[in-house]
CSV table of C-alpha atoms in Angstrom, one decimal:
chain,number,residue,atom,x,y,z
A,259,MET,CA,0.0,0.0,0.0
A,260,HIS,CA,1.4,3.4,-1.0
A,261,LYS,CA,2.1,5.8,1.8
A,262,GLY,CA,1.2,9.4,1.0
A,263,PRO,CA,3.5,12.3,1.9
A,264,GLU,CA,1.4,13.2,5.0
A,265,ARG,CA,1.8,9.7,6.4
A,266,THR,CA,5.5,9.7,5.6
A,267,GLY,CA,5.9,13.2,7.3
A,268,LEU,CA,4.1,12.0,10.4
A,269,ALA,CA,6.3,8.9,10.6
A,270,ALA,CA,9.4,11.1,10.3
A,271,VAL,CA,8.2,13.5,13.0
A,272,SER,CA,7.3,10.5,15.3
A,273,THR,CA,10.8,9.0,14.8
A,274,ALA,CA,12.4,12.4,15.6
A,275,LEU,CA,10.4,12.9,18.7
A,276,LEU,CA,11.0,9.3,19.9
A,277,ALA,CA,14.7,9.8,19.3
A,278,MET,CA,14.7,12.9,21.5
A,279,SER,CA,12.8,11.2,24.3
A,280,ARG,CA,15.2,8.3,24.4
A,281,ARG,CA,18.3,10.5,25.2
A,282,LEU,CA,19.2,11.2,28.8
A,283,GLU,CA,22.4,13.3,28.4
A,284,VAL,CA,22.0,17.0,27.6
A,285,ARG,CA,24.7,16.8,24.9
A,286,ASP,CA,22.9,13.9,23.2
A,287,VAL,CA,19.5,15.6,23.4
A,288,LEU,CA,21.0,18.8,21.8
A,289,ARG,CA,22.6,16.8,19.0
A,290,THR,CA,19.4,14.8,18.3
A,291,ILE,CA,17.3,18.0,18.2
A,292,VAL,CA,19.6,19.7,15.7
A,293,VAL,CA,20.0,16.6,13.4
A,294,SER,CA,16.2,16.0,13.5
A,295,ALA,CA,15.3,19.6,12.7
A,296,ARG,CA,17.7,19.8,9.7
A,297,GLU,CA,16.5,16.4,8.3
A,298,LEU,CA,12.8,17.1,8.8
A,299,LEU,CA,12.8,20.6,7.3
A,300,ASP,CA,15.3,19.6,4.6
A,301,ALA,CA,17.8,22.4,5.3
A,302,GLU,CA,21.5,22.6,4.7
A,303,TYR,CA,22.4,23.9,8.2
A,304,ALA,CA,20.9,23.7,11.7
A,305,ALA,CA,22.2,24.8,15.1
A,306,LEU,CA,21.0,25.1,18.6
A,307,GLY,CA,22.6,27.5,21.1
A,308,VAL,CA,22.2,27.3,24.9
A,309,PRO,CA,22.8,30.7,26.4
A,310,ASP,CA,25.0,31.4,29.4
A,311,ASP,CA,24.6,34.3,31.8
A,312,HIS,CA,27.5,36.3,30.4
A,313,GLY,CA,26.3,37.3,26.9
A,314,GLY,CA,27.6,34.1,25.2
A,315,PHE,CA,26.5,30.5,24.7
A,316,ALA,CA,27.4,27.7,27.1
A,317,GLN,CA,26.8,25.2,24.3
A,318,PHE,CA,26.4,25.6,20.6
A,319,VAL,CA,25.6,22.5,18.5
A,320,VAL,CA,25.7,22.5,14.7
A,321,ASP,CA,24.8,20.1,12.0
A,322,GLY,CA,25.7,20.4,8.3
A,323,ILE,CA,29.1,21.8,9.0
A,324,SER,CA,32.2,19.5,9.1
A,325,PRO,CA,34.4,19.5,12.3
A,326,GLU,CA,37.2,21.1,10.2
A,327,GLN,CA,34.9,23.9,9.1
A,328,TRP,CA,33.7,24.4,12.7
A,329,ARG,CA,37.2,24.6,14.0
A,330,ALA,CA,38.1,27.1,11.3
A,331,ILE,CA,35.1,29.4,12.2
A,332,GLY,CA,36.6,30.1,15.6
A,333,PRO,CA,35.1,31.0,19.0
A,334,LEU,CA,31.4,30.4,19.8
A,335,PRO,CA,29.1,33.3,18.7
A,336,ARG,CA,28.0,35.9,21.2
A,337,GLN,CA,24.4,36.8,21.9
A,338,HIS,CA,23.9,39.6,19.4
A,339,GLY,CA,22.0,40.4,16.3
A,340,ILE,CA,19.4,37.8,15.1
A,341,LEU,CA,20.7,35.2,17.6
A,342,ALA,CA,19.9,37.6,20.5
A,343,SER,CA,16.5,38.5,19.1
A,344,MET,CA,15.5,34.8,19.0
A,345,LEU,CA,16.2,34.5,22.7
A,346,HIS,CA,13.6,37.2,23.5
A,347,LYS,CA,10.8,36.3,21.1
A,348,ASP,CA,7.9,33.9,21.4
A,349,ALA,CA,7.2,33.6,17.7
A,350,PRO,CA,9.4,32.0,14.9
A,351,GLU,CA,11.7,34.3,13.0
A,352,ARG,CA,11.6,33.6,9.2
A,353,LEU,CA,13.8,35.6,6.7
A,354,ALA,CA,14.1,35.2,3.0
A,355,ASP,CA,17.8,36.3,3.2
A,356,VAL,CA,19.4,36.7,6.6
A,357,ARG,CA,22.1,38.8,5.0
A,358,GLN,CA,19.7,41.6,4.1
A,359,ASP,CA,18.4,42.0,7.7
A,360,PRO,CA,19.5,45.2,9.5
A,361,ARG,CA,20.5,43.1,12.5
A,362,PHE,CA,22.9,41.0,10.5
A,363,GLY,CA,26.5,41.7,11.5
A,364,GLY,CA,28.5,39.4,9.2
A,365,TRP,CA,30.2,36.1,9.7
A,366,PRO,CA,33.8,34.9,10.3
A,367,SER,CA,35.7,34.3,7.0
A,368,ALA,CA,35.4,30.5,7.3
A,369,HIS,CA,31.6,30.6,7.9
A,370,PRO,CA,29.5,29.1,5.1
A,371,GLU,CA,27.2,31.4,3.2
A,372,MET,CA,23.6,31.3,4.4
A,373,SER,CA,20.5,32.9,2.9
A,374,ASP,CA,17.0,31.9,3.9
A,375,PHE,CA,16.6,31.5,7.7
A,376,LEU,CA,14.2,30.1,10.2
A,377,GLY,CA,14.6,30.2,13.9
A,378,LEU,CA,12.8,30.3,17.3
A,379,PRO,CA,13.5,30.0,21.0
A,380,VAL,CA,13.2,26.8,22.9
A,381,ARG,CA,11.3,27.6,26.1
A,382,ASP,CA,10.2,25.9,29.3
A,383,GLY,CA,7.5,28.2,30.6
A,384,GLU,CA,9.3,31.5,31.1
A,385,GLU,CA,12.8,30.0,31.0
A,386,ILE,CA,14.7,30.2,27.7
A,387,LEU,CA,16.6,26.9,27.2
A,388,GLY,CA,18.1,27.8,23.9
A,389,ALA,CA,17.7,29.1,20.3
A,390,LEU,CA,17.1,26.7,17.4
A,391,PHE,CA,17.6,27.8,13.8
A,392,LEU,CA,18.0,26.5,10.3
A,393,ALA,CA,19.4,28.0,7.1
A,394,ASN,CA,19.4,27.3,3.4
A,395,LYS,CA,16.2,25.3,2.8
A,396,ARG,CA,16.7,22.9,-0.1
A,397,GLY,CA,14.1,23.8,-2.8
A,398,PRO,CA,13.1,27.0,-4.7
A,399,ASP,CA,10.6,28.4,-2.3
A,400,GLY,CA,12.4,28.7,1.0
A,401,PHE,CA,10.9,27.9,4.4
A,402,THR,CA,7.1,27.8,4.6
A,403,ASP,CA,4.3,28.2,7.1
A,404,GLU,CA,4.3,24.4,7.4
A,405,ASP,CA,8.0,24.5,8.3
A,406,GLU,CA,7.3,27.0,11.0
A,407,GLU,CA,4.6,24.8,12.5
A,408,LEU,CA,6.8,21.8,12.4
A,409,LEU,CA,9.8,23.6,14.0
A,410,ASP,CA,7.5,24.9,16.7
A,411,LEU,CA,6.3,21.4,17.4
A,412,LEU,CA,9.9,20.2,17.6
A,413,ALA,CA,10.8,23.0,19.9
A,414,GLN,CA,8.1,22.2,22.3
A,415,HIS,CA,9.2,18.6,22.5
A,416,ALA,CA,12.8,19.7,22.6
A,417,ALA,CA,12.0,21.7,25.7
A,418,ILE,CA,10.6,18.6,27.4
A,419,ALA,CA,13.5,16.5,26.4
A,420,LEU,CA,16.1,19.1,27.6
A,421,THR,CA,14.3,19.6,30.9
A,422,ASN,CA,14.3,15.8,31.5
A,423,ALA,CA,17.9,15.6,30.6
A,424,ARG,CA,18.8,18.3,33.0
A,425,LEU,CA,16.9,16.6,35.8
A,426,TYR,CA,18.7,13.3,35.0
A,427,GLU,CA,22.1,15.0,35.1
A,428,ARG,CA,21.3,16.6,38.5
A,429,SER,CA,20.2,13.2,39.8
A,430,ARG,CA,23.4,11.7,38.5
A,431,GLU,CA,25.5,14.4,40.2
A,432,LEU,CA,23.8,13.5,43.5
A,433,THR,CA,24.6,9.8,42.8
A,434,ILE,CA,28.3,10.7,42.0
A,435,ALA,CA,28.5,12.7,45.2
A,436,GLU,CA,27.1,9.7,47.2
A,437,GLU,CA,29.7,7.5,45.4
A,438,ARG,CA,32.5,9.8,46.3
A,439,SER,CA,31.4,9.8,49.9
A,440,ARG,CA,31.3,5.9,49.8
A,441,LEU,CA,34.8,5.8,48.4
A,442,ALA,CA,36.0,8.3,51.1
A,443,HIS,CA,34.6,6.0,53.8
A,444,GLU,CA,36.3,3.0,52.1
A,445,LEU,CA,39.6,4.8,51.9
A,446,HIS,CA,39.3,5.7,55.6
A,447,ASP,CA,38.4,2.2,56.7
A,448,ALA,CA,40.8,0.3,54.5
A,449,VAL,CA,43.9,2.4,54.9
A,450,SER,CA,43.2,3.1,58.6
A,451,GLN,CA,43.0,-0.6,59.3
A,452,LYS,CA,46.2,-1.3,57.4
A,453,LEU,CA,48.1,1.6,59.1
A,454,PHE,CA,46.9,0.4,62.5
A,455,SER,CA,48.2,-3.1,61.8
A,456,LEU,CA,51.4,-1.6,60.5
A,457,ARG,CA,51.9,0.4,63.7
A,458,LEU,CA,51.3,-2.7,65.9
A,459,THR,CA,53.6,-4.9,63.8
A,460,ALA,CA,56.4,-2.2,63.9
A,461,GLN,CA,56.1,-2.0,67.7
A,462,ALA,CA,56.3,-5.7,68.0
A,463,ALA,CA,59.4,-5.7,65.8
A,464,ALA,CA,61.0,-3.0,67.9
A,465,ALA,CA,60.4,-5.0,71.1
A,466,LEU,CA,62.0,-8.1,69.6
A,467,VAL,CA,65.1,-6.6,68.0
A,468,ASP,CA,67.4,-7.2,71.0
A,469,ARG,CA,66.1,-10.5,72.4
A,470,ASP,CA,64.9,-12.3,69.2
A,471,PRO,CA,66.4,-10.9,66.0
A,472,THR,CA,65.0,-13.7,63.9
A,473,ARG,CA,61.4,-13.0,64.9
A,474,ALA,CA,62.0,-9.3,64.6
A,475,LYS,CA,63.1,-9.9,61.0
A,476,GLY,CA,59.8,-11.7,60.3
A,477,GLU,CA,57.8,-8.9,61.8
A,478,LEU,CA,59.7,-6.3,59.7
A,479,GLN,CA,58.9,-8.3,56.6
A,480,GLN,CA,55.2,-8.2,57.6
A,481,VAL,CA,55.6,-4.4,58.0
A,482,SER,CA,56.9,-4.2,54.5
A,483,ALA,CA,53.9,-6.3,53.2
A,484,LEU,CA,51.4,-4.2,55.1
A,485,ALA,CA,52.9,-0.9,53.8
A,486,ALA,CA,52.7,-2.2,50.2
A,487,GLU,CA,49.0,-3.1,50.8
A,488,ALA,CA,48.2,0.3,52.3
A,489,ALA,CA,49.9,2.0,49.3
A,490,ASP,CA,47.8,-0.2,46.9
A,491,GLU,CA,44.6,0.7,48.8
A,492,LEU,CA,45.5,4.4,48.7
A,493,ARG,CA,46.3,4.4,45.0
A,494,ALA,CA,43.1,2.5,44.1
A,495,ALA,CA,41.0,4.9,46.1
A,496,VAL,CA,42.7,8.0,44.6
A,497,THR,CA,42.2,6.6,41.1
A,498,GLU,CA,38.5,6.1,41.7
A,499,LEU,CA,38.0,9.5,43.2
A,500,ARG,CA,39.8,11.2,40.3
A,501,PRO,CA,37.2,12.7,37.9
A,502,ALA,CA,36.8,10.6,34.7
A,503,ALA,CA,37.7,12.2,31.4
A,504,LEU,CA,34.8,10.5,29.7
A,505,ASP,CA,33.1,13.7,28.4
A,506,GLU,CA,36.3,15.0,26.9
A,507,ASP,CA,38.1,11.8,25.8
A,508,GLY,CA,35.4,9.2,25.2
A,509,LEU,CA,35.1,5.7,26.5
A,510,VAL,CA,38.1,4.0,24.8
A,511,ALA,CA,40.7,6.6,25.8
A,512,THR,CA,39.3,6.9,29.3
A,513,LEU,CA,39.3,3.1,29.8
A,514,ARG,CA,42.8,2.8,28.4
A,515,THR,CA,44.1,5.5,30.8
A,516,HIS,CA,42.2,3.9,33.8
A,517,VAL,CA,43.7,0.5,33.1
A,518,HIS,CA,47.2,2.0,32.6
A,519,VAL,CA,47.0,3.7,36.1
A,520,LEU,CA,45.7,0.5,37.7
A,521,ASP,CA,48.5,-1.6,36.1
A,522,ARG,CA,51.1,0.7,37.6
A,523,ALA,CA,49.4,0.8,41.0
A,524,HIS,CA,48.9,-2.9,41.5
A,525,THR,CA,51.2,-6.0,41.4
A,526,ALA,CA,48.7,-7.7,39.1
A,527,HIS,CA,49.3,-7.2,35.3
A,528,VAL,CA,46.3,-5.3,33.9
A,529,THR,CA,45.8,-5.0,30.2
A,530,PHE,CA,43.3,-3.3,27.8
A,531,THR,CA,42.5,-4.1,24.2
A,532,CYS,CA,39.9,-2.5,21.9
A,533,ASP,CA,38.6,-3.8,18.6
A,534,GLY,CA,36.7,-1.4,16.3
A,535,VAL,CA,34.5,0.4,18.9
A,536,ARG,CA,33.2,3.8,17.8
A,537,ALA,CA,31.6,6.5,19.9
A,538,LEU,CA,28.4,5.3,21.7
A,539,PRO,CA,25.6,7.2,23.3
A,540,ALA,CA,26.8,9.0,26.5
A,541,THR,CA,24.6,6.9,28.8
A,542,GLN,CA,26.0,3.7,27.4
A,543,GLU,CA,29.6,4.9,27.6
A,544,GLU,CA,29.1,5.9,31.3
A,545,ALA,CA,27.4,2.6,32.2
A,546,LEU,CA,30.2,0.6,30.5
A,547,LEU,CA,32.9,2.6,32.3
A,548,ARG,CA,31.3,2.2,35.7
A,549,VAL,CA,30.8,-1.5,35.2
A,550,ALA,CA,34.5,-1.8,34.1
A,551,GLN,CA,35.6,0.1,37.2
A,552,GLU,CA,33.5,-2.0,39.5
A,553,ALA,CA,34.7,-5.3,37.9
A,554,LEU,CA,38.3,-4.1,38.0
A,555,HIS,CA,37.9,-3.1,41.7
A,556,ASN,CA,36.7,-6.6,42.5
A,557,ALA,CA,39.4,-8.3,40.6
A,558,LEU,CA,42.2,-6.3,42.1
A,559,ARG,CA,41.1,-6.1,45.7
A,560,HIS,CA,39.2,-9.4,46.2
A,561,SER,CA,40.2,-12.1,43.7
A,562,GLY,CA,43.9,-12.3,44.3
A,563,ALA,CA,44.4,-12.4,40.5
A,564,ASP,CA,47.9,-11.9,39.0
A,565,ARG,CA,46.4,-11.0,35.6
A,566,VAL,CA,43.3,-9.0,34.6
A,567,GLU,CA,42.3,-8.5,31.0
A,568,VAL,CA,39.9,-5.8,29.9
A,569,THR,CA,38.6,-6.0,26.3
A,570,LEU,CA,36.1,-3.8,24.4
A,571,ALA,CA,34.8,-5.0,21.1
A,572,ARG,CA,32.2,-3.9,18.6
A,573,THR,CA,29.2,-6.2,18.0
A,574,PRO,CA,27.8,-6.9,14.5
A,575,GLY,CA,24.8,-4.7,15.3
A,576,GLY,CA,26.9,-1.6,16.0
A,577,GLY,CA,26.8,-2.0,19.8
A,578,ALA,CA,29.7,-3.0,22.1
A,579,VAL,CA,30.7,-5.8,24.5
A,580,LEU,CA,32.9,-5.3,27.5
A,581,LYS,CA,34.7,-8.2,29.1
A,582,VAL,CA,36.8,-8.1,32.4
A,583,LEU,CA,38.6,-11.4,32.9
A,584,ASP,CA,40.7,-12.2,36.0
A,585,THR,CA,42.8,-15.2,36.9
A,586,GLY,CA,41.8,-15.0,40.6
A,587,LYS,CA,40.2,-17.4,43.0
A,588,GLY,CA,36.7,-17.1,41.5
A,589,PHE,CA,33.5,-18.3,43.3
A,590,ALA,CA,31.1,-21.3,43.1
A,591,PRO,CA,27.8,-21.0,41.3
A,592,GLN,CA,25.9,-21.7,44.5
A,593,ALA,CA,27.6,-18.7,46.1
A,594,VAL,CA,26.4,-16.3,43.4
A,595,ARG,CA,23.7,-14.7,45.7
A,596,ARG,CA,26.3,-13.9,48.3
A,597,ALA,CA,28.9,-12.9,45.7
A,598,GLY,CA,26.4,-10.6,44.0
A,599,ARG,CA,26.1,-8.6,47.2
A,600,HIS,CA,29.8,-8.7,47.9
A,601,LEU,CA,31.0,-7.9,44.4
A,602,GLY,CA,28.3,-5.4,43.4
A,603,LEU,CA,26.9,-7.6,40.7
A,604,VAL,CA,23.4,-6.3,41.4
A,605,SER,CA,24.5,-2.8,40.8
A,606,MET,CA,26.3,-3.8,37.6
A,607,ARG,CA,23.3,-5.6,36.3
A,608,ASP,CA,21.2,-2.5,37.0
A,609,ARG,CA,23.6,-0.3,35.2
A,610,ALA,CA,23.5,-2.6,32.2
A,611,SER,CA,19.7,-2.9,32.0
A,612,GLY,CA,19.4,0.8,32.5
A,613,VAL,CA,20.9,1.4,29.0
A,614,GLY,CA,19.2,-1.5,27.3
A,615,GLY,CA,22.1,-3.9,27.8
A,616,ARG,CA,22.7,-7.2,29.7
A,617,LEU,CA,25.4,-8.4,32.1
A,618,THR,CA,26.6,-11.9,32.6
A,619,GLU,CA,29.1,-13.4,35.0
A,620,ASN,CA,31.0,-16.7,34.7
A,621,SER,CA,33.1,-17.9,37.6
A,622,GLU,CA,34.5,-21.1,39.0
A,623,PRO,CA,36.6,-21.7,42.2
A,624,GLY,CA,40.2,-21.5,41.3
A,625,ARG,CA,39.6,-20.6,37.7
A,626,GLY,CA,38.9,-16.9,37.8
A,627,THR,CA,35.9,-14.7,36.9
A,628,THR,CA,34.7,-13.1,33.7
A,629,ILE,CA,32.2,-10.2,33.8
A,630,GLU,CA,30.6,-9.4,30.4
A,631,MET,CA,28.4,-6.5,29.5
A,632,GLU,CA,26.8,-6.0,26.1
A,633,VAL,CA,25.0,-2.9,24.9
A,634,PRO,CA,22.9,-2.7,21.7
A,635,GLY,CA,23.6,-0.5,18.7
A,636,GLY,CA,21.8,2.8,18.3
C-alpha cells in the first residue's frame, strides 16, 4: 500500500520525537534535536545554542558543518543580532535572506554562506533553554508556514527532552556525590586498618630486635607487606576519586588510561585491548565505564588475581561488548547470591539494564571470573 506524503511526514516526526525522548544526556539531546530539525525541514544547516549568563553561549551544537569547518570558524558566537533576538521572542523568525536583515553583522571568514533562515527560541515556561535555527532550505521556495509549525512542534518537545535531561544530570550528580562519599569511607576504613596493623607490627618488631632478631626480622617483613598493601589501597581509592575524562576523551581513551593507572598501581598485570568500537551514546559509555571500574575493583582487591584483562569490542549490530577477565580465586555457582552482594553484581546488572544492555558473570573456584556487559547499537 502506497504511503502518502502526509503519512511519511508524520512517521518522520514521530521518529524524531521518539529519538529525542530516548536520550538522557544533555549533549545527546541537543545533538538529536539539531539533526532531527535539519532532516525534517530539509535544510543545509541547523544549530542550537544554549545561552549562558554572560552574553555568550554555554553550548552551541551545529549540523551540516564539518568538524574542520567548525574549528576554522573560531570561537562560539555571542548573543547579538538575530541570535539575540531569538532569545527574546515567542514567535518564529523567518527571513528570505538573513544577510539583508539590518541586525545581520556578518560572519567569520570560514563561515559558510547562508541565505533563507528560520529560527525560534526553545522555552520551558518563562525560561529560555536555547535558540534553534535552520538555514538554506533545499528547494526553490524557502521555508514555509508548514515548516514554522513543524519547527514549533519540535521546539516544544525539545524543551521537554532538555528539561528531562537536566533533571537526569542533576540526579546523576547526586549519585556521584554519594559514590565519592562511599569511596572516602572505604579509603578511611581500609587504609586506617592497614596503618593500625602496620603500627602494631612495627612496635612488635622493635620490642623483639634485641632478644629475638629472627622473629624481629619476620615482623619487619610483615611491616613491608602491610605498607605495600596500604599503598595499593590508597592508589586505588585516589584513582576512583579522580574525575573521569569521559566527556572529553570518550570511553576508549578513558578506559585505556584507567587501566594503565591500575596496572602501575597494583602488582597484578592489567591490560586493555579494543577492537573497532566507535563512539556510543553517552549513557551507554558511562554505564560501560562504571561496570568496568567495579569489575576491576573486585578483581584487584578481592580475587587475588595476578592478571586482569579488559577487552572492548564492537558487535555486528553496532553496539559493544565489554569483558573483564581475571585469573583470581573465583567463586562457586551456589555462592552467586552472596557474591552478588559482595562484588556489586546487582549494581552492575542495574547499570547494564538501564541502558538496554545485559550483564553476565562466569566464575569457578580456582579458575577466575569473567564479567561481560553488552549494549545494543543505536
